[in-house]
Coordinates of C-alpha atoms and ligand atoms in Angstrom, one line a residue:
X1 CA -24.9 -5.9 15.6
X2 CA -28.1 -4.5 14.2
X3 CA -28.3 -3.6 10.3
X4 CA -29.6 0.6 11.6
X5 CA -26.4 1.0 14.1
X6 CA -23.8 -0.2 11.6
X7 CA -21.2 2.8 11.0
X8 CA -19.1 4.1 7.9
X9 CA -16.6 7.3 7.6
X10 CA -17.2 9.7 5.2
X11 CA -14.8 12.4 3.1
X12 CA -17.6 15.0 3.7
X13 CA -15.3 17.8 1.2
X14 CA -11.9 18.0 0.0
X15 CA -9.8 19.1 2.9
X16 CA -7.5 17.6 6.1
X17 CA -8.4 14.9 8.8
X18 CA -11.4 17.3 10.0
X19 CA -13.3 16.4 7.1
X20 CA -13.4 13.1 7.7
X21 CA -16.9 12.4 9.4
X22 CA -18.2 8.9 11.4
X23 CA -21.6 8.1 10.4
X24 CA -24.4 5.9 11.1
X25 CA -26.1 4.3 8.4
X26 CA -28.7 1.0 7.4
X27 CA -25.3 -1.1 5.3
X28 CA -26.4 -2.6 1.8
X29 CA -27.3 -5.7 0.6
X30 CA -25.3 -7.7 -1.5
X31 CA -26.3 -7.7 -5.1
X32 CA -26.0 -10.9 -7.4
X33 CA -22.5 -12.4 -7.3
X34 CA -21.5 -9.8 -4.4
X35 CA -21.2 -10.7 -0.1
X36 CA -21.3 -8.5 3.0
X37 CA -18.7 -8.4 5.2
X38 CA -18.6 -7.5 8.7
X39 CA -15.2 -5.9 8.7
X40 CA -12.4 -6.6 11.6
X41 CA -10.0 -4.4 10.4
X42 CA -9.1 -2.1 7.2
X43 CA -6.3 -0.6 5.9
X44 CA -5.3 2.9 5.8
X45 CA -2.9 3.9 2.9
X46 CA -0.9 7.1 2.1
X47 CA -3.6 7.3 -1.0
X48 CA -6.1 8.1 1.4
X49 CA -5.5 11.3 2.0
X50 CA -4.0 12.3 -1.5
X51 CA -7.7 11.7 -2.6
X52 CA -8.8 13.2 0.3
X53 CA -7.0 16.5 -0.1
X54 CA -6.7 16.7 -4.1
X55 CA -8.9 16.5 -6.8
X56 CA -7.3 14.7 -9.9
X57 CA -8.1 12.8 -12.5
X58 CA -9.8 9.3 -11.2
X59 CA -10.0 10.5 -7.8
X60 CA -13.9 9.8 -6.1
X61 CA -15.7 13.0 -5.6
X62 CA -17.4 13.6 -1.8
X63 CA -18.5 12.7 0.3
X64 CA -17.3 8.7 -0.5
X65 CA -15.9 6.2 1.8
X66 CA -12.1 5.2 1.5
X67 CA -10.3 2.7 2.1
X68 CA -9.2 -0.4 -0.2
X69 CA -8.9 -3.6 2.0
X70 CA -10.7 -5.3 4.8
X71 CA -11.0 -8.6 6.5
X72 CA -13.5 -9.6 8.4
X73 CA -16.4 -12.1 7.9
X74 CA -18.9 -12.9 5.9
X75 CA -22.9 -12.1 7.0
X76 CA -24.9 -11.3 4.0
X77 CA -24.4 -13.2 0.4
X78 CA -25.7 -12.2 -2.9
X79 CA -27.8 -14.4 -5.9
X80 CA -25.8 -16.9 -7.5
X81 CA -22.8 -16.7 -4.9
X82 CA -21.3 -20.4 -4.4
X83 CA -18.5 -19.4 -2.1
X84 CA -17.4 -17.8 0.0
X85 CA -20.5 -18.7 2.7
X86 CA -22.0 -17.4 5.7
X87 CA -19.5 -16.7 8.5
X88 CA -16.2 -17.4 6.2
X89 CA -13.6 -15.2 7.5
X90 CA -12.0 -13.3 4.2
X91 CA -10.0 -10.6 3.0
X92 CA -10.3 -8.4 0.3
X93 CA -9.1 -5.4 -2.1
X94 CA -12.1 -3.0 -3.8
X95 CA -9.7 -2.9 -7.0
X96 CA -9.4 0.5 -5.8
X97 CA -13.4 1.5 -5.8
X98 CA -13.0 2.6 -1.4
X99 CA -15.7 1.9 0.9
X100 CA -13.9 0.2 3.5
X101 CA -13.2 2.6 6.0
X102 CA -17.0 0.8 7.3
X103 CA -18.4 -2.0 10.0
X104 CA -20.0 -3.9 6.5
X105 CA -18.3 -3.7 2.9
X106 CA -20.5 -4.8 -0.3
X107 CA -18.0 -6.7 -2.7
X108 CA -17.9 -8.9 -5.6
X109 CA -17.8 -12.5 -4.2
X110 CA -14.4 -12.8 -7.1
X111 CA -12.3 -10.6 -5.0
X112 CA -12.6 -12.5 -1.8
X113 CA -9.5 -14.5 -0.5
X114 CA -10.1 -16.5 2.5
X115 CA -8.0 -15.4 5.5
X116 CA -6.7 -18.6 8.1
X117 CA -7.8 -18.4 11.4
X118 CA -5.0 -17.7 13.3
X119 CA -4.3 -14.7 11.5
X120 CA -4.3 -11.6 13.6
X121 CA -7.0 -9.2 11.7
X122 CA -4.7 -6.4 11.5
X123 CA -1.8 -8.5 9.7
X124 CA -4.1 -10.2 7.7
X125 CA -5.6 -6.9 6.4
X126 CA -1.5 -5.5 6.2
X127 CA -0.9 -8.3 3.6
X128 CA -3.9 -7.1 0.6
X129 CA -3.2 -3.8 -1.0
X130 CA 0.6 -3.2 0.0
X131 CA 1.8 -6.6 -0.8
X132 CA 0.0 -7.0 -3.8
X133 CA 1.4 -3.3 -5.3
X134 CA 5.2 -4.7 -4.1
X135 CA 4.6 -8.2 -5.5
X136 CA 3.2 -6.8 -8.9
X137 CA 6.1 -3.5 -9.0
X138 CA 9.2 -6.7 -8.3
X139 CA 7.7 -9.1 -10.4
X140 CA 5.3 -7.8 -13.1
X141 CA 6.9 -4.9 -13.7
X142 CA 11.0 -5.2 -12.6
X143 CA 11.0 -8.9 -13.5
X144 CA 13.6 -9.0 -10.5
X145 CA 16.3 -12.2 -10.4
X146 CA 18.1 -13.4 -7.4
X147 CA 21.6 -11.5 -6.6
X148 CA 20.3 -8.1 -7.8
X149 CA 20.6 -5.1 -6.1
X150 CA 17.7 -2.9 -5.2
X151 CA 17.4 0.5 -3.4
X152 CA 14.0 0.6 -1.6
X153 CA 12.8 3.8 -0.9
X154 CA 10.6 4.5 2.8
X155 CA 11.4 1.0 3.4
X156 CA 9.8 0.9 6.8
X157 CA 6.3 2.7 5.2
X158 CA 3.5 0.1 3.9
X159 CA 4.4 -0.3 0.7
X160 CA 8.1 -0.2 1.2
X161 CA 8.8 -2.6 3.6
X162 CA 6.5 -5.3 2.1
X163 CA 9.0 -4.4 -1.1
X164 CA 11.6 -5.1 1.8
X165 CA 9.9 -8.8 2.6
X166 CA 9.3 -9.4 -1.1
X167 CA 12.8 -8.8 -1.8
X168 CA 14.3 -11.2 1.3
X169 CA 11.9 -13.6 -0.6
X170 CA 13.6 -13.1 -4.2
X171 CA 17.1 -12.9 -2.9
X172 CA 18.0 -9.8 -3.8
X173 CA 20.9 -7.4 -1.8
X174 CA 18.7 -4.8 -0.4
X175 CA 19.1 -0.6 0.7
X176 CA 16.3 1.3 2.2
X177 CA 16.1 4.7 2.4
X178 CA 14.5 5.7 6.3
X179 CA 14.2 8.2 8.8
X180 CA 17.0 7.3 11.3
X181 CA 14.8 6.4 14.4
X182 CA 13.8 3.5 11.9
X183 CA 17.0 2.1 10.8
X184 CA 17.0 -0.6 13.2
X185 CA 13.7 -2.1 11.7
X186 CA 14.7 -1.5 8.0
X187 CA 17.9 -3.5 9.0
X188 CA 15.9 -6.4 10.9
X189 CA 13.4 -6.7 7.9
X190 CA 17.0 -7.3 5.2
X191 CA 18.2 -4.0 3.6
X192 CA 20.5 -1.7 4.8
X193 CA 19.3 1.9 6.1
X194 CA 20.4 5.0 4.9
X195 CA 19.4 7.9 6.3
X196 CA 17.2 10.3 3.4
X197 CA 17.1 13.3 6.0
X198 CA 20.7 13.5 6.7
X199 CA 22.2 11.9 3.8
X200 CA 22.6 12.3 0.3
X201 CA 21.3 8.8 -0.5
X202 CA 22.7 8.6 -4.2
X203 CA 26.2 9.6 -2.9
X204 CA 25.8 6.9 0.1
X205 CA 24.3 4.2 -2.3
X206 CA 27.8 4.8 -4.7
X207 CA 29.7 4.4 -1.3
X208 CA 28.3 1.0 -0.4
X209 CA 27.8 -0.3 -3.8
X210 CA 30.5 0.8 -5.9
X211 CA 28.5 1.0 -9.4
X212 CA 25.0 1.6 -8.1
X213 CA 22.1 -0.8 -8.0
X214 CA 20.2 -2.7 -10.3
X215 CA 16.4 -1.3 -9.4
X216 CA 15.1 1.0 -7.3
X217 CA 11.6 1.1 -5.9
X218 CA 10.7 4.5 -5.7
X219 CA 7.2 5.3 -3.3
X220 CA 8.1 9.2 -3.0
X221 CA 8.0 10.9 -5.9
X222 CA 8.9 14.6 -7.3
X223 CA 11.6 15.5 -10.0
X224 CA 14.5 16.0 -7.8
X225 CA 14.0 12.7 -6.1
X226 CA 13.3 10.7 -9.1
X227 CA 16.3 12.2 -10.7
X228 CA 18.7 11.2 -7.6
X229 CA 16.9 7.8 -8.0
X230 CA 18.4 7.4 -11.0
X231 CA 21.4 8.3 -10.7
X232 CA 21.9 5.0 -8.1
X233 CA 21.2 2.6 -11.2
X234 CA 24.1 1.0 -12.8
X235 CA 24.1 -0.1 -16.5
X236 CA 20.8 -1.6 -17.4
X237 CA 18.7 -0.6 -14.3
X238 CA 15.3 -0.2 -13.8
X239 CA 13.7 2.8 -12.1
X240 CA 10.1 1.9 -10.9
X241 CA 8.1 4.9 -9.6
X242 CA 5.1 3.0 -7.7
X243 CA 3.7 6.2 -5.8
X244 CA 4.0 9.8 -4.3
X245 CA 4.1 9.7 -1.1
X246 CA 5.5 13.3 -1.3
X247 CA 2.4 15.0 -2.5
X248 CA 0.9 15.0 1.2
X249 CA 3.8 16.9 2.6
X250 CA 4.6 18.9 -0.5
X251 CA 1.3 19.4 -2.6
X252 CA 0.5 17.8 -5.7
X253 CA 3.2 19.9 -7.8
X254 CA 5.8 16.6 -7.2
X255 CA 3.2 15.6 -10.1
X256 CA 4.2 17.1 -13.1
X257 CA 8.0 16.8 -12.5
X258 CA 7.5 13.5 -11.6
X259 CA 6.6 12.0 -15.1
X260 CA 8.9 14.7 -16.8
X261 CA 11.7 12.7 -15.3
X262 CA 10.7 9.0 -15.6
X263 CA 10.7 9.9 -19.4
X264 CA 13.9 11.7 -18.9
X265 CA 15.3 8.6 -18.2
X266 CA 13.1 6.5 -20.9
X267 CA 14.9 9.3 -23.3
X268 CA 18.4 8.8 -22.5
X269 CA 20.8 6.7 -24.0
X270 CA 22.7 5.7 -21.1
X271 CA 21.0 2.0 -20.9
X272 CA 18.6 2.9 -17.6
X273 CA 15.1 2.9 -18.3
X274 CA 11.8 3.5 -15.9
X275 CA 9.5 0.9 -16.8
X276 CA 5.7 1.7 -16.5
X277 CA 4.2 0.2 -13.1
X278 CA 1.2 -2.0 -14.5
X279 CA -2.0 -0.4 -13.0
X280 CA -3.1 -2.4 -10.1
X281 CA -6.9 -3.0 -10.7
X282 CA -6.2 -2.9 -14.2
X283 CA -3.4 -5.6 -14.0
X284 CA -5.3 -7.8 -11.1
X285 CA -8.6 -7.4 -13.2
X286 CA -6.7 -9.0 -15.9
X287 CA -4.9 -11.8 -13.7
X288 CA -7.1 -12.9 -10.9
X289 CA -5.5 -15.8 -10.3
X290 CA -2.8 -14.2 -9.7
X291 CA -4.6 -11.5 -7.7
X292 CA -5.9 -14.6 -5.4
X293 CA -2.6 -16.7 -5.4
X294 CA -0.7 -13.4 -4.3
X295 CA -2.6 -12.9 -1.2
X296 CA -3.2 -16.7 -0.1
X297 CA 0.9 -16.6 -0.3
X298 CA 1.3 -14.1 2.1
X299 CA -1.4 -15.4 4.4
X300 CA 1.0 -18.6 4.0
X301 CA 3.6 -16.9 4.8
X302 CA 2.7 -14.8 7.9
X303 CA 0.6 -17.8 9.2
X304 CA 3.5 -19.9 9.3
X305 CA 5.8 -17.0 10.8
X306 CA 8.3 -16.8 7.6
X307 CA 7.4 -13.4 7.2
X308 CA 5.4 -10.4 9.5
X309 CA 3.9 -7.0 8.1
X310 CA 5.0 -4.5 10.2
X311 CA 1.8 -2.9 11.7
X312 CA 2.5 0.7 13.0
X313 CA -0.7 1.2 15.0
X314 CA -4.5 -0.2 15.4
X315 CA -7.4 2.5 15.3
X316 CA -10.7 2.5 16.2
X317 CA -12.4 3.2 13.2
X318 CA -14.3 5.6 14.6
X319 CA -11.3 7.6 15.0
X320 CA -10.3 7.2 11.4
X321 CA -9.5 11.0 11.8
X322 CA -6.5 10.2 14.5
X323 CA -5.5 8.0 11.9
X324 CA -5.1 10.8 9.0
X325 CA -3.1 13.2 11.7
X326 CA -0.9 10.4 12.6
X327 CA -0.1 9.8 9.2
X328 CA 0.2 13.7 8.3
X329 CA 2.5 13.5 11.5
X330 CA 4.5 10.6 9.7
X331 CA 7.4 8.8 12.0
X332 CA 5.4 5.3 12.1
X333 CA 6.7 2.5 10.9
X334 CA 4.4 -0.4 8.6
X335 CA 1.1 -0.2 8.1
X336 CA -2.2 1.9 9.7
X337 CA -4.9 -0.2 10.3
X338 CA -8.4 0.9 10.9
X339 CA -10.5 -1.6 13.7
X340 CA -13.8 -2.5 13.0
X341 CA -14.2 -4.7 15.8
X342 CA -12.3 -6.0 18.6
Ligands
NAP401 N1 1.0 1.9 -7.4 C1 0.1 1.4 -6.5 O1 -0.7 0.6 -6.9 C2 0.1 1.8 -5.1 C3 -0.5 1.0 -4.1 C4 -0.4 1.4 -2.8 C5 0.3 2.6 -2.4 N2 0.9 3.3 -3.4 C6 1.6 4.5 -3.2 O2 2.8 4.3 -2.5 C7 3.1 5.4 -1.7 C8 3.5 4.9 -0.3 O3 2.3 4.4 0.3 P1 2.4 3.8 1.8 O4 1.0 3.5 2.2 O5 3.5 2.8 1.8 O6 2.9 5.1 2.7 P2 3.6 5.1 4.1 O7 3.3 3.9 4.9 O8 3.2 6.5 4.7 O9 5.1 5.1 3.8 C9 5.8 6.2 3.3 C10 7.2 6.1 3.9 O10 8.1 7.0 3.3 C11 8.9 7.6 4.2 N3 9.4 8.8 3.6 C12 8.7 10.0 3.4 N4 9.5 10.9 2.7 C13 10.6 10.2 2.3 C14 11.7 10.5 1.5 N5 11.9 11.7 0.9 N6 12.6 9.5 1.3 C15 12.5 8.3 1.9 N7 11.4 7.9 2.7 C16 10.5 8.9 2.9 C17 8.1 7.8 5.5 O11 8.8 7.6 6.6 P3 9.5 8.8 7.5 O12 8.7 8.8 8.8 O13 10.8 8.3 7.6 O14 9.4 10.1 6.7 C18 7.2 6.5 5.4 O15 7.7 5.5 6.1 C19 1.9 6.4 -1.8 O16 2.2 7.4 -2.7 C20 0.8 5.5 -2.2 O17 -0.1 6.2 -3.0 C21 0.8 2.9 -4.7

């Protein structure tokens, strides 16, 4: 591929899947201590279009390029770079700065995690951003211990259902909360389903458990939600809100009541507590080791079949808009993955 016909999508303005615009460009060059990468795959996340509908605090202004992870291989390096080298095949996360929804990604050489060959592009690229959050919400932040009892919320979404493999991985007696046509893979992955469009899932989680669960992971958000979330902890549990996945169907209101109720149940004396999820630049800033160790265990662990990210469909990225409506359409399963190349 030429440097002039390389490609990027832009947010042109705030708005739906239509603003979302395939351009051609001429792709940096690396600065000192950054690579290039000619990107196989990236990752589309449920953040995406929150930051591509809302304007917040933190959130980019347009038109930027989103996205968070890519793999793909190296074909420019930067002054002072040692490794990786040309034509290493890495992954890596942005530390949430975007730009990866493009053919070639400028990043700093540091963040770079080298991906084993046999790993499928798409997988590989399902293993950065999700796996990290779920690794750093069970570990970092819920300091989980074999024989607990969790309650996983969208357990077959990206984030949940790496919680779901995390959690096989920790030993801990899993429930995930699912559409229905779902259940089967939430059961296959290790927790059992429970139905959050037909069910109460805080009444159902009393009747399989007795006395509730010890954490739940909570991806959805909003005050009501939350509030039934914590009702499911027993004495001593942990309520860890890690996203809200509800502000794309229901607006950006499930903010405020959001954090009104996780210090709700900071406030009350009743022995449950929500414990603050470390912010995930901030925290893999801070530990890169653990930032590279993290990811070069999962690539361990998929290359060698113990464990599979569940990929819900492969995109061109040039139709990075299909990939917006399919999400705003929802009933996938795993992970949305943009391809670069084939
Ligand atoms: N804290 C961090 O660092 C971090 C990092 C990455 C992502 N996140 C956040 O995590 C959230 C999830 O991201 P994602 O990429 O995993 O999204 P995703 O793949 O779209 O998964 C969300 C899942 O939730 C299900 N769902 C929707 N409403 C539900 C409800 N009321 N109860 C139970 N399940 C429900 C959806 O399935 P159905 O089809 O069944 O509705 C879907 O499977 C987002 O808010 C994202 O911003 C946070």
């Amino acid at each position: 591929m030429s440097r002039d016909t390389s490609h990027r999508v832009i947010v042109a303005s705030r708005g739906g899947p239509e603003v979302l615009e395939y351009q051609a460009h001429e792709p940096a060059e690396p600065g000192p201590g950054e690579v290039r990468i000619r990107s196989e795959a990236c990752g589309v996340s449920a953040y995406d279009p929150m930051l591509r509908q809302y304007a917040f605090p933190g959130a980019p202004k347009p038109p930027y390029t989103p996205g968070e992870d890519v793999v793909g291989v190296v074909d420019a390096v930067g002054d002072g770079v040692i490794a990786p080298v040309l034509g290493d095949r890495v992954a890596a996360w942005t530390f949430g700065d975007g730009d990866c929804y493009a053919e070639h990604v400028v990043v700093d050489a540091e963040r770079t995690v080298s991906v084993p060959t046999e790993l499928d592009a798409a997988e590989a690229v399902a293993l950065v951003v999700n796996y990290l959050t779920a690794h750093a919400a069970m570990h970092a932040a819920a300091g989980v211990a074999s024989g607990e009892r969790a309650l996983i919320h969208g357990a077959a979404g990206g984030v949940g259902s790496a919680l779901v493999q995390l959690g096989v991985q920790a030993g801990l007696e899993m429930y995930g909360t699912a559409s229905a046509h779902n259940h089967e893979i939430v059961r296959d992955l290790g927790a059992v389903p429970i139905d959050y469009r037909n069910e109460d899932f805080a009444v159902r989680i009393k009747e399989l458990t007795g006395d509730g669960v010890d954490v739940v992971f909570d991806v959805i958000g909003g005050g009501r939600q939350l509030w039934r979330s914590s009702r499911c902890l027993r004495k001593g549990g942990r309520l860890l809100m890690l996203g809200m996945a509800a502000a794309n169907r229901k607006g950006r209101g499930v903010i405020p009541g959001s954090l009104l109720v996780a210090g709700l149940v900071n406030a009350m004396p009743n022995g449950k507590r929500s414990p603050g999820m470390p912010s995930l630049d901030k925290y893999a800033r801070e530990n890169m080791d653990w930032y590279r160790s993290t990811i070069t265990e999962m690539f361990e662990l998929a290359a060698t079949g113990k464990m599979r990210p569940l990929i819900a469909d492969r995109v061109p990225l040039a139709e990075a808009r299909r990939a917006h409506e399919r999400m705003a359409a929802g009933g996938y399963a795993g992970k949305i993955v943009l391809m670069a190349s084939d």
